[in-house]
mmCIF file of C-alpha atoms in Angstrom:
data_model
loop_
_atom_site.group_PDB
_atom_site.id
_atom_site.type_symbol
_atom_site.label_atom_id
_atom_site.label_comp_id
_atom_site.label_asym_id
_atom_site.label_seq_id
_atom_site.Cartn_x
_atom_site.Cartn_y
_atom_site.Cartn_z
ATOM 1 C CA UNK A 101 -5.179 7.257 25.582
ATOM 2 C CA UNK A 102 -2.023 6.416 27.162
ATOM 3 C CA UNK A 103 0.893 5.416 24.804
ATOM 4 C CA UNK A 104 2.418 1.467 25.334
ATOM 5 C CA UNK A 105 4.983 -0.358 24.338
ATOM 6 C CA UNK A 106 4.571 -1.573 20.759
ATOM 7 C CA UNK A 107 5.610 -5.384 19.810
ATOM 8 C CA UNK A 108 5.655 -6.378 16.725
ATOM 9 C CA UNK A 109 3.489 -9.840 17.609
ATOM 10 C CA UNK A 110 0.019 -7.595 17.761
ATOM 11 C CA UNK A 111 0.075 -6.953 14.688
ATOM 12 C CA UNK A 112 -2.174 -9.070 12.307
ATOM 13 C CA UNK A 113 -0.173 -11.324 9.745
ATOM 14 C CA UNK A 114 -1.988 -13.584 6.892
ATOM 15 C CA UNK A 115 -1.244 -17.266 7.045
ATOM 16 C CA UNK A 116 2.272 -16.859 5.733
ATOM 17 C CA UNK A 117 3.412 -14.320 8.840
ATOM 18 C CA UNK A 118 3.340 -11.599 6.717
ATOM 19 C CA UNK A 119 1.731 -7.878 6.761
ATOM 20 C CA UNK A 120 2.067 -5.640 3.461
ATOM 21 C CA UNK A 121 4.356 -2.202 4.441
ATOM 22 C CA UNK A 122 3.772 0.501 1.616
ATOM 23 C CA UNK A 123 6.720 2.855 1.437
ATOM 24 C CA UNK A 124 6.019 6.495 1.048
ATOM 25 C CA UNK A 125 8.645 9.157 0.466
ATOM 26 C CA UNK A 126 8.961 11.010 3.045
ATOM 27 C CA UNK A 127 9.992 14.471 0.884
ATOM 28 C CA UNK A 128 7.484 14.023 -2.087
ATOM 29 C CA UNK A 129 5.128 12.125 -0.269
ATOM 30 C CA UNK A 130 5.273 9.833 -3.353
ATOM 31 C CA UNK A 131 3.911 5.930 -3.227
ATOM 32 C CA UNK A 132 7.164 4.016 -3.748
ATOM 33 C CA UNK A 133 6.394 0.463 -3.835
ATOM 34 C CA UNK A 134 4.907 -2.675 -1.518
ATOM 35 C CA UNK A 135 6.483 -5.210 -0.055
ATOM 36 C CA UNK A 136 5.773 -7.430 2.527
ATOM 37 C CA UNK A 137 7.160 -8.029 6.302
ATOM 38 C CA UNK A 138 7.106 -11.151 8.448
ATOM 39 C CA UNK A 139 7.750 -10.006 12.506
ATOM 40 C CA UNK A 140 11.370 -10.459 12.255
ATOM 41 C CA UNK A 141 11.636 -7.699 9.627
ATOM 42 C CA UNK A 142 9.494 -5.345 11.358
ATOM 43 C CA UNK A 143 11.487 -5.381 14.644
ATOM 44 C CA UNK A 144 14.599 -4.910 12.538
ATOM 45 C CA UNK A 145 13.207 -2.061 11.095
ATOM 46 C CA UNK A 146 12.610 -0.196 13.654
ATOM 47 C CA UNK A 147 15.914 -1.904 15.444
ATOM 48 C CA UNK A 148 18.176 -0.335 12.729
ATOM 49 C CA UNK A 149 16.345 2.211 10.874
ATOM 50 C CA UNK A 150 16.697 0.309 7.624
ATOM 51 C CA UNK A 151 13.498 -0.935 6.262
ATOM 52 C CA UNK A 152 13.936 -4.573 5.764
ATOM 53 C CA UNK A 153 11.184 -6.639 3.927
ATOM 54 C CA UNK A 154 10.894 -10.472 4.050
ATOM 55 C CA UNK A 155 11.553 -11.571 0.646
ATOM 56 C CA UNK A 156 8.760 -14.341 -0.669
ATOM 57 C CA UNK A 157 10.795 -15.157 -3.604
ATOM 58 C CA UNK A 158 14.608 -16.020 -1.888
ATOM 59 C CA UNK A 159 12.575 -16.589 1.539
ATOM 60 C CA UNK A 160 15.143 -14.716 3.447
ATOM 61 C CA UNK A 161 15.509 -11.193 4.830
ATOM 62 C CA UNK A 162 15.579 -8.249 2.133
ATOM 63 C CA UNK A 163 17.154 -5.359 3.519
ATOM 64 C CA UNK A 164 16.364 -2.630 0.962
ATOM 65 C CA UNK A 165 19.326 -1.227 -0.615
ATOM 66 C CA UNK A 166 21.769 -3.909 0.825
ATOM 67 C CA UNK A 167 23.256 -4.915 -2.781
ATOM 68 C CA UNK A 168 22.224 -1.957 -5.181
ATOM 69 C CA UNK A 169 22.788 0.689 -2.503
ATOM 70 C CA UNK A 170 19.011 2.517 -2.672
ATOM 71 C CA UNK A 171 18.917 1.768 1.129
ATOM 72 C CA UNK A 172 15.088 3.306 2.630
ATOM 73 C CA UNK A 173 16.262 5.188 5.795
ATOM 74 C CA UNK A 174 13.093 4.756 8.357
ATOM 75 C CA UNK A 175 11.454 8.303 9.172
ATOM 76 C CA UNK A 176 8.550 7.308 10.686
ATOM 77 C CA UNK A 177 6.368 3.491 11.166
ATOM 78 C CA UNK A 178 3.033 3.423 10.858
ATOM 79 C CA UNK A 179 -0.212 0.583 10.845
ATOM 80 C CA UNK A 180 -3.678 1.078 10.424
ATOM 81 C CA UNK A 181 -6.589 0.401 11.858
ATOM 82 C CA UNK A 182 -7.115 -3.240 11.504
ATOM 83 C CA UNK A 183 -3.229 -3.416 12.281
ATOM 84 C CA UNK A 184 -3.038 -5.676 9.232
ATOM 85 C CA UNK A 185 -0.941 -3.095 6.839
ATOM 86 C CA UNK A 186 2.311 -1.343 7.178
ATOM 87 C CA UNK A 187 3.363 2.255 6.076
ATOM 88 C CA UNK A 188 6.702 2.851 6.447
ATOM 89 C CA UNK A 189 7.734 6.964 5.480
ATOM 90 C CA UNK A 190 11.728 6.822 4.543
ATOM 91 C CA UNK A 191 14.532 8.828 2.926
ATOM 92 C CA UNK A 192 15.250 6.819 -0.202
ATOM 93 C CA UNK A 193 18.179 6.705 -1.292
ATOM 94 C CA UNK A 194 18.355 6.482 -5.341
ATOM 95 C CA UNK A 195 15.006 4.859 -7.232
ATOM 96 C CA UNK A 196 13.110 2.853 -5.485
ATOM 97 C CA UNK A 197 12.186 0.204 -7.449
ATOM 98 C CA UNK A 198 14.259 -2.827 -9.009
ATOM 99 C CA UNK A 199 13.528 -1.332 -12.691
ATOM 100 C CA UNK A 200 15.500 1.690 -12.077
ATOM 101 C CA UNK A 201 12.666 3.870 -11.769
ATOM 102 C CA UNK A 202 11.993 6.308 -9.268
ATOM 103 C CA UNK A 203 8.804 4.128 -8.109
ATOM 104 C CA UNK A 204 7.306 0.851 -8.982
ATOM 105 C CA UNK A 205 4.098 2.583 -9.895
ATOM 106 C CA UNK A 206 5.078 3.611 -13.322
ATOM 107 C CA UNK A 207 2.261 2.432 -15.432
ATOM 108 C CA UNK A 208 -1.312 3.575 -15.247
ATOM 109 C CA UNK A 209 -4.406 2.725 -17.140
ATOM 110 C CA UNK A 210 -6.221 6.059 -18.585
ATOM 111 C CA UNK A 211 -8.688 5.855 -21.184
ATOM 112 C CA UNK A 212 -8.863 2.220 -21.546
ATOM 113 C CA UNK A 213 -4.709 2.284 -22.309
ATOM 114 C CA UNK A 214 -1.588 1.191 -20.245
ATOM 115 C CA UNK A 215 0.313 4.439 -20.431
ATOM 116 C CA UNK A 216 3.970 4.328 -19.039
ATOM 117 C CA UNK A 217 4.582 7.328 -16.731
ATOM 118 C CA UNK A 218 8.513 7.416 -16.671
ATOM 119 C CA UNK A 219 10.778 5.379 -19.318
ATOM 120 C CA UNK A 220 13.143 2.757 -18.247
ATOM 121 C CA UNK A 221 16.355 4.411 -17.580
ATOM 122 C CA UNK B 149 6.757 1.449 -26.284
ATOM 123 C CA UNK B 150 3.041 1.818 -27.684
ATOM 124 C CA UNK B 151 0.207 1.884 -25.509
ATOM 125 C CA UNK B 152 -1.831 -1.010 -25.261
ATOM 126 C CA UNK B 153 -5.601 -1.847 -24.215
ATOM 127 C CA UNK B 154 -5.634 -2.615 -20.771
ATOM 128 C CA UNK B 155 -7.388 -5.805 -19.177
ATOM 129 C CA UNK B 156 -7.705 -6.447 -15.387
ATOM 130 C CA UNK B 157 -6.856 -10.057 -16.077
ATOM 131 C CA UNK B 158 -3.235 -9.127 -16.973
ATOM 132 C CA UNK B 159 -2.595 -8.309 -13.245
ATOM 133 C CA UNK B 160 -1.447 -10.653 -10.594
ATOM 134 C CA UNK B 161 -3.749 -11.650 -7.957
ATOM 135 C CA UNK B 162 -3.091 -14.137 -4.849
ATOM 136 C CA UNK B 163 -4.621 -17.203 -4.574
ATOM 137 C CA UNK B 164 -7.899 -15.822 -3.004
ATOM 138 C CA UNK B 165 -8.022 -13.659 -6.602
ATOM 139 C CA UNK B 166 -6.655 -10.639 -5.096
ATOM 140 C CA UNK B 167 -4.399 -7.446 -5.470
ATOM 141 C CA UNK B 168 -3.502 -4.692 -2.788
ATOM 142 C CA UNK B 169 -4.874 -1.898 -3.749
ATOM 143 C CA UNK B 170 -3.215 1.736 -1.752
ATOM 144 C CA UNK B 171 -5.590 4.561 -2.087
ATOM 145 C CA UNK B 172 -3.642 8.191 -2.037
ATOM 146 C CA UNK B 173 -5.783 11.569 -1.902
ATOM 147 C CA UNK B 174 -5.126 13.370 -5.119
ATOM 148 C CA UNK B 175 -4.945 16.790 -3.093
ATOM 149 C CA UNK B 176 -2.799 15.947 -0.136
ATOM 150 C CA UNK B 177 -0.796 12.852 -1.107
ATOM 151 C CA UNK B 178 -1.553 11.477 2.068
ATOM 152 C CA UNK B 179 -1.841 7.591 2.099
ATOM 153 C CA UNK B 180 -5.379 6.825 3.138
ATOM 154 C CA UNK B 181 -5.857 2.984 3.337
ATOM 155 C CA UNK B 182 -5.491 -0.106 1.747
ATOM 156 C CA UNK B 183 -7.681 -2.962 0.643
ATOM 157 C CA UNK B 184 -8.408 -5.707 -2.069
ATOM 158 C CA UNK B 185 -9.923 -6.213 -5.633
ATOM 159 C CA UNK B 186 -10.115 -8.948 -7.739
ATOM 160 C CA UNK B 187 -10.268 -8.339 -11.344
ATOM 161 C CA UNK B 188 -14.127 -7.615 -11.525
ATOM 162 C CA UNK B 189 -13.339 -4.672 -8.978
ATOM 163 C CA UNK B 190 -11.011 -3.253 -11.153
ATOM 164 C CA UNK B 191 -13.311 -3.488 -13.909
ATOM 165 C CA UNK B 192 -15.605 -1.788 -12.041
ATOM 166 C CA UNK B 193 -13.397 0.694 -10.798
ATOM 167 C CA UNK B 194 -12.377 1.589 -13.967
ATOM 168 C CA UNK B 195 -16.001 1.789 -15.634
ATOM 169 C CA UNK B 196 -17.383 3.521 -12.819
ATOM 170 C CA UNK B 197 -14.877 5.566 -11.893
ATOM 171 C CA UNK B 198 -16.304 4.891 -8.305
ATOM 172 C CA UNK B 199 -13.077 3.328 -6.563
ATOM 173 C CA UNK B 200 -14.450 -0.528 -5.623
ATOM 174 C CA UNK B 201 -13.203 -2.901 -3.706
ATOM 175 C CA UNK B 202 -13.627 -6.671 -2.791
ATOM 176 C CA UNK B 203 -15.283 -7.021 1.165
ATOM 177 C CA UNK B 204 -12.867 -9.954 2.401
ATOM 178 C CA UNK B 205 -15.485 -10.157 5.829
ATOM 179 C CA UNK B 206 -18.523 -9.795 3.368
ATOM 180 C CA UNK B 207 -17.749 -11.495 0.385
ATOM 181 C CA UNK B 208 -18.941 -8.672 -1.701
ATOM 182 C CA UNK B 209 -18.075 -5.864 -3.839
ATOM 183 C CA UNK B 210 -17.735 -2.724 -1.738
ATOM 184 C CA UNK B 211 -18.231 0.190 -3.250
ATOM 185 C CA UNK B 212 -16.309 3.242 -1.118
ATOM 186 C CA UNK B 213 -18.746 5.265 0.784
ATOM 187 C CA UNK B 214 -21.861 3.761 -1.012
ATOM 188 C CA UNK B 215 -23.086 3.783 2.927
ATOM 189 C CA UNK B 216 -21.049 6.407 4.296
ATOM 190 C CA UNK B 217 -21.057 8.762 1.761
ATOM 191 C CA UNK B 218 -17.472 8.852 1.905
ATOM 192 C CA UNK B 219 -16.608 8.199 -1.412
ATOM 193 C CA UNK B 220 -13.161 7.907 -3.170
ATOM 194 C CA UNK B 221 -13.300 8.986 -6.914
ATOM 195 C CA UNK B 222 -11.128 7.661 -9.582
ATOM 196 C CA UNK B 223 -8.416 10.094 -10.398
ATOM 197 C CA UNK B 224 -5.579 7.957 -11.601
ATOM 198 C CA UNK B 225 -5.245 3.947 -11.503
ATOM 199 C CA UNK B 226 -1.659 2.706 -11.226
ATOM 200 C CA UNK B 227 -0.293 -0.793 -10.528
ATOM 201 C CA UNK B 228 3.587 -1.566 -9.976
ATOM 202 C CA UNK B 229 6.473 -2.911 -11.940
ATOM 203 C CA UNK B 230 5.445 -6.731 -10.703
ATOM 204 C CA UNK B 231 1.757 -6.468 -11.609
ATOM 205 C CA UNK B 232 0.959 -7.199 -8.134
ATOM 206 C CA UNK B 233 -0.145 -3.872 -6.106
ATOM 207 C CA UNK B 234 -2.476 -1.497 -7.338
ATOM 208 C CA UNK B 235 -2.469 2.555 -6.581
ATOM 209 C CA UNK B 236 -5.678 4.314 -6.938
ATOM 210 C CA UNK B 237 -5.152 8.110 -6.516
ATOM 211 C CA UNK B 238 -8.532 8.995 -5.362
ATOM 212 C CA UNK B 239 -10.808 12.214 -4.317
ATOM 213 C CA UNK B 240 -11.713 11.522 -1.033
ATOM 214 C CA UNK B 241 -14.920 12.645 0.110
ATOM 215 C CA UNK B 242 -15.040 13.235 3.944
ATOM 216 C CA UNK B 243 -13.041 10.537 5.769
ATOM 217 C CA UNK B 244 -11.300 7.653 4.518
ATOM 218 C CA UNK B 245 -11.167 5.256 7.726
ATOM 219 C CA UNK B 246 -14.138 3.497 9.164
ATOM 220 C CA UNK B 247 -13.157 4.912 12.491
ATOM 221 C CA UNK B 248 -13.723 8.282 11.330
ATOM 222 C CA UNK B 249 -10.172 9.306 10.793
ATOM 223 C CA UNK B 250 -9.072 11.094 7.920
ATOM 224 C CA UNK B 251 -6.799 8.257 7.133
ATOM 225 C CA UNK B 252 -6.518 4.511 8.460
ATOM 226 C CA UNK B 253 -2.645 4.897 9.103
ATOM 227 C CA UNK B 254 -3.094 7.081 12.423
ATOM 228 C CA UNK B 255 -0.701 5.175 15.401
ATOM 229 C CA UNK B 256 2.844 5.542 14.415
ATOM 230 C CA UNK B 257 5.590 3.428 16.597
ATOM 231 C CA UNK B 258 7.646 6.251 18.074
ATOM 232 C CA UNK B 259 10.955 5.432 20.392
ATOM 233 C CA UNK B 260 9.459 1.836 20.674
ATOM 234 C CA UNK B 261 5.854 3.728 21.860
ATOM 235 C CA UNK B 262 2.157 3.194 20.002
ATOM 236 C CA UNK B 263 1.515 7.039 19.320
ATOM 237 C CA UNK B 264 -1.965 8.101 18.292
ATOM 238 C CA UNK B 265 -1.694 10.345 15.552
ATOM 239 C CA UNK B 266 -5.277 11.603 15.248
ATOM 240 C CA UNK B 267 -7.945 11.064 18.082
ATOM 241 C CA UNK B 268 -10.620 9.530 16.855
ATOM 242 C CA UNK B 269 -13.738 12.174 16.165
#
């Protein structure tokens, strides 16, 4: 299969234009969070190298890291098969996730029980 | 902070009723795929310990692999600081993606290029 041009407008958005990117470290290989894209942010992504989500809650462009400085450098950009979900592989910088924590995935359900996986900082 | 019983109901789910849920191999770390639940999937998921999702196309619980065979087992159920995204960390049994690919994430945008990461089988 030959390679082509990629543009952003194949991929498959829901109603509100946007397409869920998971972030995975690209050193630990570790699940840092989800967040969602509109076409905008995923041609500024790969524009800049800065993953930038579109924010649902301020409606506006979220470029990761701009204010707390835990910036996702872009490694590699990935979709899947139905081209309806992201994976973005980065160099984060600091924890990913707005708690302070290293990921958002910090709580997990064993034996029936929420258990929290890493304290609040 | 004490652990507490868990119930699917606590979670966040869309306006259809449901949650993103990223599926990880245990072994490799590699990101597999992502789909849906709604809260009687998780239940399930959790009881069976047979990872389950909800079939957007068919309306229907889909149990991994119950066809295929290739089934992802429960090894560690995780969902994110905003109750919204779920991580299953799974044992994958043979291939993840319905294409036959170990995982669903194979074309990567490369240099402004589709690359295919893994020919399909």
């Amino acid at each position: 299969m030959s390679d082509q041009r990629f543009d952003p407008a194949t991929l498959t958005y829901n109603d509100a234009g946007l397409i869920p990117a998971i972030a995975q470290d690209a050193t630990s290989g570790e699940v840092l969070m989800m967040a969602w894209m509109n076409a905008d942010a995923v041609a500024r992504t790969l524009a800049t190298g800065n993953v930038t989500y579109w924010s649902r809650s301020r409606q506006a462009f979220w470029i990761k890291g701009e204010t707390s400085g835990n910036v996702q450098e872009l490694v590699d950009f990935r979709f899947d098969c139905d081209s309806d979900c992201l994976l973005v592989v980065v160099n984060q910088s600091g924890p990913a996730c707005h708690t302070g924590r290293q990921n958002c995935f910090y709580r997990a359900v064993r034996g029936g029980e929420v258990v929290e996986l890493e304290a609040a900082p």
